[in-house]
Coordinates of C-alpha atoms in Angstrom, one line a residue:
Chain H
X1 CA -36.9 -6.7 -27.9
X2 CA -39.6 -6.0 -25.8
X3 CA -42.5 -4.6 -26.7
X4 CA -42.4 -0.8 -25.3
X5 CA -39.1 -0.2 -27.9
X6 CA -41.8 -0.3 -31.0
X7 CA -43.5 2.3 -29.9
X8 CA -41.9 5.5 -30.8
X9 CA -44.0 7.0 -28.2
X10 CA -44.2 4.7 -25.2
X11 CA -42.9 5.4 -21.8
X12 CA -39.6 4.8 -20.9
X13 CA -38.8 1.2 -19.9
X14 CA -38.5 0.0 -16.0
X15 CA -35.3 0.4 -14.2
X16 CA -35.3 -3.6 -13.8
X17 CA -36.7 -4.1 -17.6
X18 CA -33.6 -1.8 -18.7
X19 CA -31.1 -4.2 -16.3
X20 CA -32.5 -7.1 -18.1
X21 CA -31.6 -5.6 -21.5
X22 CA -28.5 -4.6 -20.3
X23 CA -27.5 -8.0 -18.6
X24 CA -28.0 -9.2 -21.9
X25 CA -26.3 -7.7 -23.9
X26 CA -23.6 -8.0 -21.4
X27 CA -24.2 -11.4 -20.7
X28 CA -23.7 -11.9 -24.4
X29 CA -20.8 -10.4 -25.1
X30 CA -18.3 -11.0 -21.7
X31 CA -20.5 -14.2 -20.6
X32 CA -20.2 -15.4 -17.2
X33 CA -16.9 -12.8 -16.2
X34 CA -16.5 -11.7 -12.7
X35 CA -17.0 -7.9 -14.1
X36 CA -20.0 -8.2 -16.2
X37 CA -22.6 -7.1 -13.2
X38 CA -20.6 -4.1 -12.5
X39 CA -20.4 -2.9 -16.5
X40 CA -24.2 -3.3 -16.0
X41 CA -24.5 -1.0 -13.4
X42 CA -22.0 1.5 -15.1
X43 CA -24.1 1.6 -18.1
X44 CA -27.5 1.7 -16.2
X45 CA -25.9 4.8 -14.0
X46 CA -24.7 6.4 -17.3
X47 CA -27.8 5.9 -19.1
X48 CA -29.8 7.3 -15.8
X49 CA -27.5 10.3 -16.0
X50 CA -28.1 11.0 -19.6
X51 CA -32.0 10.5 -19.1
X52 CA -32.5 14.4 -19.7
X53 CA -30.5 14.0 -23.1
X54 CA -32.4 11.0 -24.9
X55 CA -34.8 11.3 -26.8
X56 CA -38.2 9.6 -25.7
X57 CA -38.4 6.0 -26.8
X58 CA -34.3 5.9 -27.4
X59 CA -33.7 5.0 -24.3
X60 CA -32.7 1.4 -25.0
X61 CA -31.1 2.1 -27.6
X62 CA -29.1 4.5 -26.3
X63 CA -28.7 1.7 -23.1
X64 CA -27.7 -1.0 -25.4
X65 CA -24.6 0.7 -27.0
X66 CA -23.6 2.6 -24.1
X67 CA -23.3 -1.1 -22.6
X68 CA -21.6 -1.7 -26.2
X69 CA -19.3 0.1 -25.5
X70 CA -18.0 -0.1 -22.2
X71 CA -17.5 -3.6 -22.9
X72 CA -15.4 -2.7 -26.1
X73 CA -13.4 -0.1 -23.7
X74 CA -13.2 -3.1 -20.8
X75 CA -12.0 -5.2 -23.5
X76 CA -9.6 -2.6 -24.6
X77 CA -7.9 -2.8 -21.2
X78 CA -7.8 -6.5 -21.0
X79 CA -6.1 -6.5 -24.3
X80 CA -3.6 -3.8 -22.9
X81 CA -3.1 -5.6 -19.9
X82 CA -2.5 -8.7 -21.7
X83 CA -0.4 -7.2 -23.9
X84 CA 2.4 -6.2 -21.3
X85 CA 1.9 -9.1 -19.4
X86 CA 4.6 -11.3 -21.1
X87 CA 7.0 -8.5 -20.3
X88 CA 6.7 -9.6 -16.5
X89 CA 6.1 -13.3 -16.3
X90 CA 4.0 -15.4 -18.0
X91 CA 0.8 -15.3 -16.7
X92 CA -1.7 -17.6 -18.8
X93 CA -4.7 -18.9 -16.9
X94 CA -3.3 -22.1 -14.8
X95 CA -5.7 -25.1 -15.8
X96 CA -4.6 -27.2 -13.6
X97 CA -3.7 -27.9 -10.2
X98 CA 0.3 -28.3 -10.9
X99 CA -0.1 -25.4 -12.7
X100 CA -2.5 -23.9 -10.0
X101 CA 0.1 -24.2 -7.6
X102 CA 2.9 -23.1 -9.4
X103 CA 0.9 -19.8 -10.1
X104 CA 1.1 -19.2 -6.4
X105 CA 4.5 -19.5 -5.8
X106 CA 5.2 -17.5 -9.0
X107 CA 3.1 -14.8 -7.3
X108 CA 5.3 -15.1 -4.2
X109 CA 8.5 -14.9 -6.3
X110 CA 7.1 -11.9 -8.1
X111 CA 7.0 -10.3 -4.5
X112 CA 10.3 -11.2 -3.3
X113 CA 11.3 -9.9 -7.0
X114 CA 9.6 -6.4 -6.8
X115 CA 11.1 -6.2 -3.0
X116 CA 14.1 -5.7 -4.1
X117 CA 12.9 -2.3 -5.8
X118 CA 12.4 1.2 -4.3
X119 CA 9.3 2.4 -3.8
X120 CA 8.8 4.8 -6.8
X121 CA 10.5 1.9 -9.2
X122 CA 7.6 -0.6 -7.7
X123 CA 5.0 1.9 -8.3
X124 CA 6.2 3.1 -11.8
X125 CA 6.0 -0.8 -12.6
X126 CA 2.7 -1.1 -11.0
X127 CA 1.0 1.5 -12.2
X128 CA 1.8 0.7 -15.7
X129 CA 2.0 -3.0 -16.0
X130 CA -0.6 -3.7 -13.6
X131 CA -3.2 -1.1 -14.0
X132 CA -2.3 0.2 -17.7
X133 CA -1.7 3.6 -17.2
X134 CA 0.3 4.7 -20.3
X135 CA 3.2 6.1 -20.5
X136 CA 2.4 9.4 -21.8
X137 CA 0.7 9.7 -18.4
X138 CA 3.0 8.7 -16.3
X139 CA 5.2 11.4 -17.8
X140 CA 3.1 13.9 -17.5
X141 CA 3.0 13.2 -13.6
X142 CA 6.5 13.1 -13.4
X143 CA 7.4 15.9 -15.3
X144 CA 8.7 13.7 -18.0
X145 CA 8.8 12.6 -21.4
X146 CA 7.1 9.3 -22.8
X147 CA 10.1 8.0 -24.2
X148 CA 12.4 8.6 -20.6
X149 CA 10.0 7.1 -18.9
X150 CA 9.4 4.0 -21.5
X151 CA 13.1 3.5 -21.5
X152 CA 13.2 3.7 -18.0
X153 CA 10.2 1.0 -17.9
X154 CA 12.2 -0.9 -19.9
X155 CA 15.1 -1.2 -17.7
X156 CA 13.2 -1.9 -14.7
X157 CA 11.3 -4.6 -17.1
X158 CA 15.1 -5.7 -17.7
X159 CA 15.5 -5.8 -13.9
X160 CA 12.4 -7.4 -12.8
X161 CA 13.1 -10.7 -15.4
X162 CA 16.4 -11.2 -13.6
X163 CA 14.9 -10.0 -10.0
X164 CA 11.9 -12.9 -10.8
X165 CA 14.2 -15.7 -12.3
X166 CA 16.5 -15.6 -9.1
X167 CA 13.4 -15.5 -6.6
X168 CA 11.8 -17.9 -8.3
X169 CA 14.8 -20.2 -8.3
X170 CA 16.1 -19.3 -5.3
X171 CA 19.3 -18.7 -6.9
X172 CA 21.7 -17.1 -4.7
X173 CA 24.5 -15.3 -7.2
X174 CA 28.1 -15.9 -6.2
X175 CA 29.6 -12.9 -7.2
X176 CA 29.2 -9.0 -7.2
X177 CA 29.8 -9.1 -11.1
X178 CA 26.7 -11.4 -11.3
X179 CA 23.9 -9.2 -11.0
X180 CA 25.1 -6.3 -13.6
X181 CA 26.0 -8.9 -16.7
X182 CA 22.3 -10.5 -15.6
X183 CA 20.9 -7.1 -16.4
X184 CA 22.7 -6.1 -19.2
X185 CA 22.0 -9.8 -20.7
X186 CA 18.2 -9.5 -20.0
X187 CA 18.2 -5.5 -21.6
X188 CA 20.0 -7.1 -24.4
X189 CA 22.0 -4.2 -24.8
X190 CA 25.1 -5.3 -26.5
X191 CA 26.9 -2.1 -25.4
X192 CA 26.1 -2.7 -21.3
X193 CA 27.1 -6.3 -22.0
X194 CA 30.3 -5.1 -23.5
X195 CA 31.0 -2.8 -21.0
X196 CA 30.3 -5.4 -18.1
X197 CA 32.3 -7.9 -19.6
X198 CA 29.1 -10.0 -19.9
X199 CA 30.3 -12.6 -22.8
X200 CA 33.7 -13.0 -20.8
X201 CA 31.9 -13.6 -17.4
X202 CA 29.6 -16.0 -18.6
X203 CA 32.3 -18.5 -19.7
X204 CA 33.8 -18.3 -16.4
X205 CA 30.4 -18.1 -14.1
X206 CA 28.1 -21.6 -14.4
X207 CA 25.2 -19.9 -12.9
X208 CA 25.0 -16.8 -15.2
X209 CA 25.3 -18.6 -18.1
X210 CA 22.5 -21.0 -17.2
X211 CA 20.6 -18.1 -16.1
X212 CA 21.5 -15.9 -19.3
X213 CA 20.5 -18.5 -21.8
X214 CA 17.4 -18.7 -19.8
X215 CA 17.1 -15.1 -20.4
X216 CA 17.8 -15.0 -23.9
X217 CA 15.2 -17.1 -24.4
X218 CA 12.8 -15.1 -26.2
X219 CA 15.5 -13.1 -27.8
X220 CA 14.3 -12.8 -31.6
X221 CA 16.2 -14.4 -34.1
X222 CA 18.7 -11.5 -35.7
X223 CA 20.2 -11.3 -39.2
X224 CA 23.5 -9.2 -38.4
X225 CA 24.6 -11.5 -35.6
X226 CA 24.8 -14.9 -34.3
X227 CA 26.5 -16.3 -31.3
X228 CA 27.5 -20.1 -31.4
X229 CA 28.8 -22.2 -28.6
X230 CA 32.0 -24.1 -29.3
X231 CA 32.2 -27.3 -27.4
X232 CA 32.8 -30.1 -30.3
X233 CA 34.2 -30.9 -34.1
X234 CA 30.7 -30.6 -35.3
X235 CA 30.3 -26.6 -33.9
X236 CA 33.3 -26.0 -36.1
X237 CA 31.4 -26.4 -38.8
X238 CA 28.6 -24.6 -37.7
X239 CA 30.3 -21.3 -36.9
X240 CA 32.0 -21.0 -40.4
X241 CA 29.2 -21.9 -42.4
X242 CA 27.2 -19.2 -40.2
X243 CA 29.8 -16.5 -40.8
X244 CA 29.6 -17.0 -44.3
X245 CA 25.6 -16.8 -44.2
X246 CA 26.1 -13.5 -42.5
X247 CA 29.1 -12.1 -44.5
X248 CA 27.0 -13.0 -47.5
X249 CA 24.4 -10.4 -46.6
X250 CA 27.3 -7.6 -47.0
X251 CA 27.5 -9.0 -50.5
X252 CA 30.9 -9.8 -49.9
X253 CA 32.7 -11.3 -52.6
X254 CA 32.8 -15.2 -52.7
X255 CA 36.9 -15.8 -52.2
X256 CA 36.0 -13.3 -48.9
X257 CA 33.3 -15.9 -47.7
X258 CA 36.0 -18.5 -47.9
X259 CA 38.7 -16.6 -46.1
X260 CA 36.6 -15.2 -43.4
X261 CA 35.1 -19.2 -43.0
X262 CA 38.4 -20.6 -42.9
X263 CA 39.8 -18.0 -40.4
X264 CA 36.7 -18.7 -38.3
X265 CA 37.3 -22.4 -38.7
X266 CA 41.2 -22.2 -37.6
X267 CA 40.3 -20.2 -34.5
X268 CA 37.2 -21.7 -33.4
X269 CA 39.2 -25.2 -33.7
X270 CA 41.4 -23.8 -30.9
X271 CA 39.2 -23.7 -28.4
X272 CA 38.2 -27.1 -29.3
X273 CA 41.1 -28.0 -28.7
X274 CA 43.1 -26.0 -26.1
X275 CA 40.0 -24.5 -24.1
X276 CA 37.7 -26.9 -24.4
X277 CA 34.6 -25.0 -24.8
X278 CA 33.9 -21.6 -25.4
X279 CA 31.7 -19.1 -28.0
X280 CA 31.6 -17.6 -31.2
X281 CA 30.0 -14.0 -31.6
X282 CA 30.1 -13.0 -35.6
X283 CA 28.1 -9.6 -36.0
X284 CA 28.0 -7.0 -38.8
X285 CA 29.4 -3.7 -37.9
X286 CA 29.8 -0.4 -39.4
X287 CA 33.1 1.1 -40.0
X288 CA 34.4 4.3 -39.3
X289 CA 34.1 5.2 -42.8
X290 CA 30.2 6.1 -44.0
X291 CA 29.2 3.3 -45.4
X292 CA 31.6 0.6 -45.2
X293 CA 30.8 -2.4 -43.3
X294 CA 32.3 -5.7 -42.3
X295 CA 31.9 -8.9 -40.3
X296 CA 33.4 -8.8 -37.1
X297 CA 33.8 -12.0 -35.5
X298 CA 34.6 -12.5 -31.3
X299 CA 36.3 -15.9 -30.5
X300 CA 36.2 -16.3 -27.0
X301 CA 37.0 -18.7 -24.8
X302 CA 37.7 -19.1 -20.3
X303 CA 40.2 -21.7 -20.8
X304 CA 44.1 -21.6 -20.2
X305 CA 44.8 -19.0 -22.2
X306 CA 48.3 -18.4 -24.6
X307 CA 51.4 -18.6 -22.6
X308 CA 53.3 -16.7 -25.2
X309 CA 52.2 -15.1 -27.5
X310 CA 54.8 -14.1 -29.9
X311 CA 55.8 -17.7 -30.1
X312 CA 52.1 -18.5 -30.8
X313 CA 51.9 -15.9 -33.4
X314 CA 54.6 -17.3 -35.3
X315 CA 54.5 -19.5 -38.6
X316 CA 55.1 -23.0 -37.8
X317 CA 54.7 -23.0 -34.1
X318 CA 52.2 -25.3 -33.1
X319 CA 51.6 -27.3 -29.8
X320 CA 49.5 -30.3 -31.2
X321 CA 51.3 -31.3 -34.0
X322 CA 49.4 -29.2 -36.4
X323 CA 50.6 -27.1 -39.1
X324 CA 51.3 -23.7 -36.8
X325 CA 49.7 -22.1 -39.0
X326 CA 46.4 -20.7 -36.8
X327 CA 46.9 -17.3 -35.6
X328 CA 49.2 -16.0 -38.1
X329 CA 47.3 -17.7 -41.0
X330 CA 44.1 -16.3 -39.5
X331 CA 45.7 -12.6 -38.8
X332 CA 46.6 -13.1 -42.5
X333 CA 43.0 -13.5 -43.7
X334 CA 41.6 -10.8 -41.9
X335 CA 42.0 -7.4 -41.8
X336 CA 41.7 -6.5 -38.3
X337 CA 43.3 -9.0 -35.6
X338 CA 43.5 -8.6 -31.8
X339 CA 44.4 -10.4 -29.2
X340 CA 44.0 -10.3 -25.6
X341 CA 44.7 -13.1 -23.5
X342 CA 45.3 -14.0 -19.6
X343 CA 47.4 -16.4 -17.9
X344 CA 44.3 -19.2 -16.9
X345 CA 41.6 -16.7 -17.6
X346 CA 40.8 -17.3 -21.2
X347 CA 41.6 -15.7 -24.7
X348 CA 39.5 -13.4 -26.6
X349 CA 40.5 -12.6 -30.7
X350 CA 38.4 -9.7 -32.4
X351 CA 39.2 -10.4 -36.3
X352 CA 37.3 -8.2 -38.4
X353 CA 37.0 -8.4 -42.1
X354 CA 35.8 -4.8 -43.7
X355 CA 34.2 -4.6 -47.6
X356 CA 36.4 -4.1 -50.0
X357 CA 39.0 -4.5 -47.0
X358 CA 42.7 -3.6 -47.6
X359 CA 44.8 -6.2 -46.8
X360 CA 47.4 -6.1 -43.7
Chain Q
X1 CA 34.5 -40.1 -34.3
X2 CA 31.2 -39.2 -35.8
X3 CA 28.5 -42.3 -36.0
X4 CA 26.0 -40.7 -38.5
X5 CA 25.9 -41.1 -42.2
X6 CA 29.0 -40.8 -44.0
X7 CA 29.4 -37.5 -45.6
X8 CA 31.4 -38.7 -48.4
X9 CA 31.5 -41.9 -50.5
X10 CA 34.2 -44.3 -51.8
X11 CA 34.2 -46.0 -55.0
X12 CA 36.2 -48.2 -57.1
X13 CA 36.7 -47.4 -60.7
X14 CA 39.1 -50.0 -61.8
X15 CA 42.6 -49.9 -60.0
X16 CA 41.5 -46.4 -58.7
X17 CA 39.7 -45.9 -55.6
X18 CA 37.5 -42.4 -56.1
X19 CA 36.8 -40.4 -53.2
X20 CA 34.3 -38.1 -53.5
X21 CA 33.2 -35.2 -50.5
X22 CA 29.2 -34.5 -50.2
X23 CA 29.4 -31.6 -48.3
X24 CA 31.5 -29.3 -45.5
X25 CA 33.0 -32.3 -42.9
X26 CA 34.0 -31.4 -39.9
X27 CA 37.2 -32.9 -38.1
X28 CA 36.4 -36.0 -36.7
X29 CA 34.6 -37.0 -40.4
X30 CA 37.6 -36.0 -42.0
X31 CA 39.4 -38.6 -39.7
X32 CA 36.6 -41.2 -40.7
X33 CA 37.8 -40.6 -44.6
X34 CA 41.1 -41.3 -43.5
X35 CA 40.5 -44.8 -41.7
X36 CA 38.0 -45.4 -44.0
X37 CA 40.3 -44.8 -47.7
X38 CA 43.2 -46.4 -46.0
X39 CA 41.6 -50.2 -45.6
X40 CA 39.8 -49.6 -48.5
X41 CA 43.1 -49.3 -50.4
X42 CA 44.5 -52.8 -48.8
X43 CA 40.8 -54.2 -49.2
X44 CA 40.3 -53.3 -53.0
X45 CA 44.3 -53.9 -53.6
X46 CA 43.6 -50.4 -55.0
X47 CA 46.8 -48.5 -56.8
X48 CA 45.6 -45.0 -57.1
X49 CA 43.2 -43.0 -54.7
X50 CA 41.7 -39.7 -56.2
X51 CA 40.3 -37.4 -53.5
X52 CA 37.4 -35.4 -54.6
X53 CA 37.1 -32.1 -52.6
X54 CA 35.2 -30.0 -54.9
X55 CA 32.5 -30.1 -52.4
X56 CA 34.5 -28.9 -49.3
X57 CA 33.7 -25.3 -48.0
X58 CA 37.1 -24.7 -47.0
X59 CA 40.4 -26.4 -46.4
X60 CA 41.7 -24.8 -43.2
X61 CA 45.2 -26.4 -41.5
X62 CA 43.3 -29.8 -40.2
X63 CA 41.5 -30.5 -43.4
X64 CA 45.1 -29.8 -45.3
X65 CA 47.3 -31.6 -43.0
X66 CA 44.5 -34.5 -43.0
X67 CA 45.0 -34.4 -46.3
X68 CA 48.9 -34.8 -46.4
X69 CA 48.5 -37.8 -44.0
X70 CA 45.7 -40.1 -46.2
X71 CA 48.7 -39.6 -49.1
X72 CA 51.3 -40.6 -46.9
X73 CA 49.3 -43.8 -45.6
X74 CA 48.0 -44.6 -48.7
X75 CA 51.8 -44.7 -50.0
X76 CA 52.7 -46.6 -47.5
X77 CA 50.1 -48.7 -48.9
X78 CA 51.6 -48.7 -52.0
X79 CA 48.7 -46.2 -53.3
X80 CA 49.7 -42.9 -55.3
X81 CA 46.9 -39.9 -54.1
X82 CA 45.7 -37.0 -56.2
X83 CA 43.6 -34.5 -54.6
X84 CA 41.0 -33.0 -57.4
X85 CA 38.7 -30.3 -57.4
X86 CA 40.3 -27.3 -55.1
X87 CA 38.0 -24.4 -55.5
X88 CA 39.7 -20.9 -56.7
X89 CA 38.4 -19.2 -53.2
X90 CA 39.3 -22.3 -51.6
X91 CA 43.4 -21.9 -52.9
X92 CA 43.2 -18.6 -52.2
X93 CA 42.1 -18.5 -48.5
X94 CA 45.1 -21.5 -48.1
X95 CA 47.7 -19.5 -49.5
X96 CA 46.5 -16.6 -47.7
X97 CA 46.5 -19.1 -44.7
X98 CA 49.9 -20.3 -45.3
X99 CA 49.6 -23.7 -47.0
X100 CA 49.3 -26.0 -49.8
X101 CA 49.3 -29.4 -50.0
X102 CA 52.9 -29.4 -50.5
X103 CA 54.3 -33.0 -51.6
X104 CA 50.9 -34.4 -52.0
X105 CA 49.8 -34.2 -56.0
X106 CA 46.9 -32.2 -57.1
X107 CA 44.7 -31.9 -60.5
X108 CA 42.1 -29.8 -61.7
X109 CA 39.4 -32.4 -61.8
X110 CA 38.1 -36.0 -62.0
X111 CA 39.5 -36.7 -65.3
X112 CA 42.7 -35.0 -64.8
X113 CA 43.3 -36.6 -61.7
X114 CA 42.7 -39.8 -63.6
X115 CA 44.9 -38.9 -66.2
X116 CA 47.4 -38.1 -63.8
X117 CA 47.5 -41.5 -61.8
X118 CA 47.2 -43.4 -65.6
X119 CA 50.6 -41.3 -66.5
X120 CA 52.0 -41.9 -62.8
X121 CA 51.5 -45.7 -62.5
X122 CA 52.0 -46.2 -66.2
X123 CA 55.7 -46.2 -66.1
X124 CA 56.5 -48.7 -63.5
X125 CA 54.0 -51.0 -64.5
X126 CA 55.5 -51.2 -68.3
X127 CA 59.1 -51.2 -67.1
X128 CA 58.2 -54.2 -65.2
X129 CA 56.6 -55.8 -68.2
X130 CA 59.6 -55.3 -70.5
X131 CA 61.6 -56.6 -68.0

């Protein structure tokens, strides 16, 4: 400290003694950062302001934690905007040139991306991702409420991932159906994907399920569902022993762990064999009764599909020499069994299993 | 077929061969304990094989019918098979399913499946002694 800030009664310190301070105690906090000069001069113009209001002798005081805090407050907004950064891209300082380099073209893939956007969209985007306005702002311009226009952040968030991933790729999709499931998958909205036929799509469509899986990426680990790609023996295994984790969690009784696993092992072993590849979705759900809840489990697969059915669902009908026993044994362990299935477009079975389930 | 550690290990106990399951296998491992019990019978000039399954998670229509086939072999071999060790959930999720292990003999456990193949081989083996 210098010396005029001992005495209680000295004159007020120079304008360029008080920048001195202040560059200090900037300097110290945000070091060499592009925008510690101009906190400096917004905490010298705010202390000149408030002049009339200190007391004599308090003016450094009074400078040093009104520079205090506007770093704090600058920090804040850093933080903020770091915060909502990975919901656009990942932007983490490139360090080196690769990386440099890539940075630009990101930035020019981020254009192309927000391009395809009308103008409010872009600004609403902007305006909160960019420059951190919050949401309960933005409403209040809009005549809105914070949540409609978080939710409608979020979708455009949803958008903008896809939007950026194809720029940046240069992915041009091959069909109209594309760009929807895309959406719905980055949303993760199970109920979009549903109604987009997103899971049914992606067997069929090599670039959306590349894409997707790119999406889901970050998607958090859940505890009432699991999806599991079928391709070999080994996934067979996999699937079963997941379903049983999850049915587990209802509590569900152990026999019931070993028919919903052997159910999910006879049908998943169908695609391995007849489709090739294909998926697994096991999920808990609610029935319609309060309270009661089951496993459902989705086996889906884009490959030939059943020729006939009834046949199929027959005891002792089998194509491979195997026992015949697969879709009637498995319609006989569950307690709900459907089956939809398309001349060389695939074949989906919902089998659910409910608590305390009453048999077929 | 699967090239990582076997899941399951074979040993001899006598004329017996016992087979004993580690853990859930999938298909192509349950084909590996197939090729692998059936020269093991000729190798060990084994009379009995006792399949331990205790350890399986579930027996679903491959596993059975897999099953079924090592007993057939193995007779061909000239080897009676006992399967041992089917769990109560595990019966009851095949019968639900549709299935047993039909011709192929079955006992609660290690020592009744040895039991079993002393009674079983017993016979033949004395009548051809008195003869």
């Amino acid at each position: 400290m210098t010396a005029t800030s001992a005495g209680v009664e000295g004159p007020p310190p120079e304008a360029d003694e008080l920048l001195a301070l202040l560059r200090r105690v900037v300097g110290a906090r945000v070091g060499g950062h592009p925008d510690a000069e101009d906190l400096v001069q917004e905490a010298y113009l705010r202390v000149l302001a408030a002049s009339d209001r200190i007391d004599p002798g308090m003016t450094e005081a009074y400078a040093v934690t009104t520079a205090r805090n506007l770093v704090a407050s600058h920090w804040r907004q850093g933080d903020r905007f770091k915060r909502h950064q990975h919901r656009l891209v990942d932007l983490d300082e490139p360090d080196d040139p690769v990386r440099r380099m890539e940075g630009i073209e990101d930035q020019g893939a981020m254009a192309r991306a927000l391009a395809t956007f009308t103008d409010d969209e872009r600004e609403l985007l902007v305006a909160h991702e960019v420059h951190g306005t919050p949401t309960a702002k933005l409403a209040a311009e809009q005549n809105s409420t914070a949540g409609a226009v978080a939710a409608k952040l979020h979708r455009l968030r949803a958008r903008l991932r896809v939007e950026y991933l194809l720029a940046h790729e240069n992915i041009d999709l091959p069909s109209d159906e594309c760009r929807p499931v895309l959406v719905a998958v980055s949303l993760r909205d199970r109920r979009r994907q549903r109604e987009t036929k997103a899971e049914n799509h992606r067997l069929r469509c090599e670039v959306c399920q590349d894409l997707a899986l790119r999406l889901e990426q970050q998607e958090p680990e859940r505890d009432d569902f699991a999806r599991i790609r079928i391709a070999v023996d080994a996934d067979i295994v996999t699937a079963r022993q997941k379903a049983r984790e999850l049915a587990s969690a209802l509590g569900f009784p152990g026999v019931d762990l070993t028919v919903i696993a052997t159910a999910v092992s006879e049908m998943t072993r169908n695609i391995v064999r007849f489709a090739g590849e294909g998926q697994v979705e096991i999920e808990l759900v609610n029935g319609e009764a309060p309270g009661r809840r089951g496993v459902q489990v989705i086996v889906r697969d884009a490959g030939p599909g059943i020729p006939d059915i009834e046949a199929a669902m027959r005891d002792g009908y089998s194509t491979y020499h195997g026992l015949g026993l697969g879709l009637p044994g498995a319609r006989r362990l569950m307690d709900d069994f459907e089956l939809v299935t398309a001349d060389g477009r695939g074949t989906t079975i919902t089998m659910t299993k409910w608590q305390q389930g009453a048999k077929k | 077929m699967s090239t990582g550690p076997a899941l399951f290990s074979i040993l001899r106990q006598g004329q017996y061969l016992v087979a004993s399951v580690h853990t859930a296998l999938d298909d192509s491992q349950m084909l590996r304990l197939q090729g692998d019990l059936v020269e093991e019978v000729g190798r060990s000039r084994s009379r009995g094989i006792i399949i331990d399954v205790a350890a399986l998670d579930v027996l679903d229509s491959f596993g059975t019918k897999t099953l079924g086939a090592i007993a057939e072999m193995a007779r061909l071999r000239g080897a009676t098979t006992v399967i041992v060790g089917i769990q109560p959930d595990v019966a009851f999720a095949m019968v639900q399913l549709g299935m047993g292990t039909g011709a192929v003999a079955t006992a609660l456990d290690l020592e009744e499946g040895l039991a079993f193949l002393d009674d079983t081989l017993a016979l033949p083996s004395t009548v051809r002694h008195g003869q």
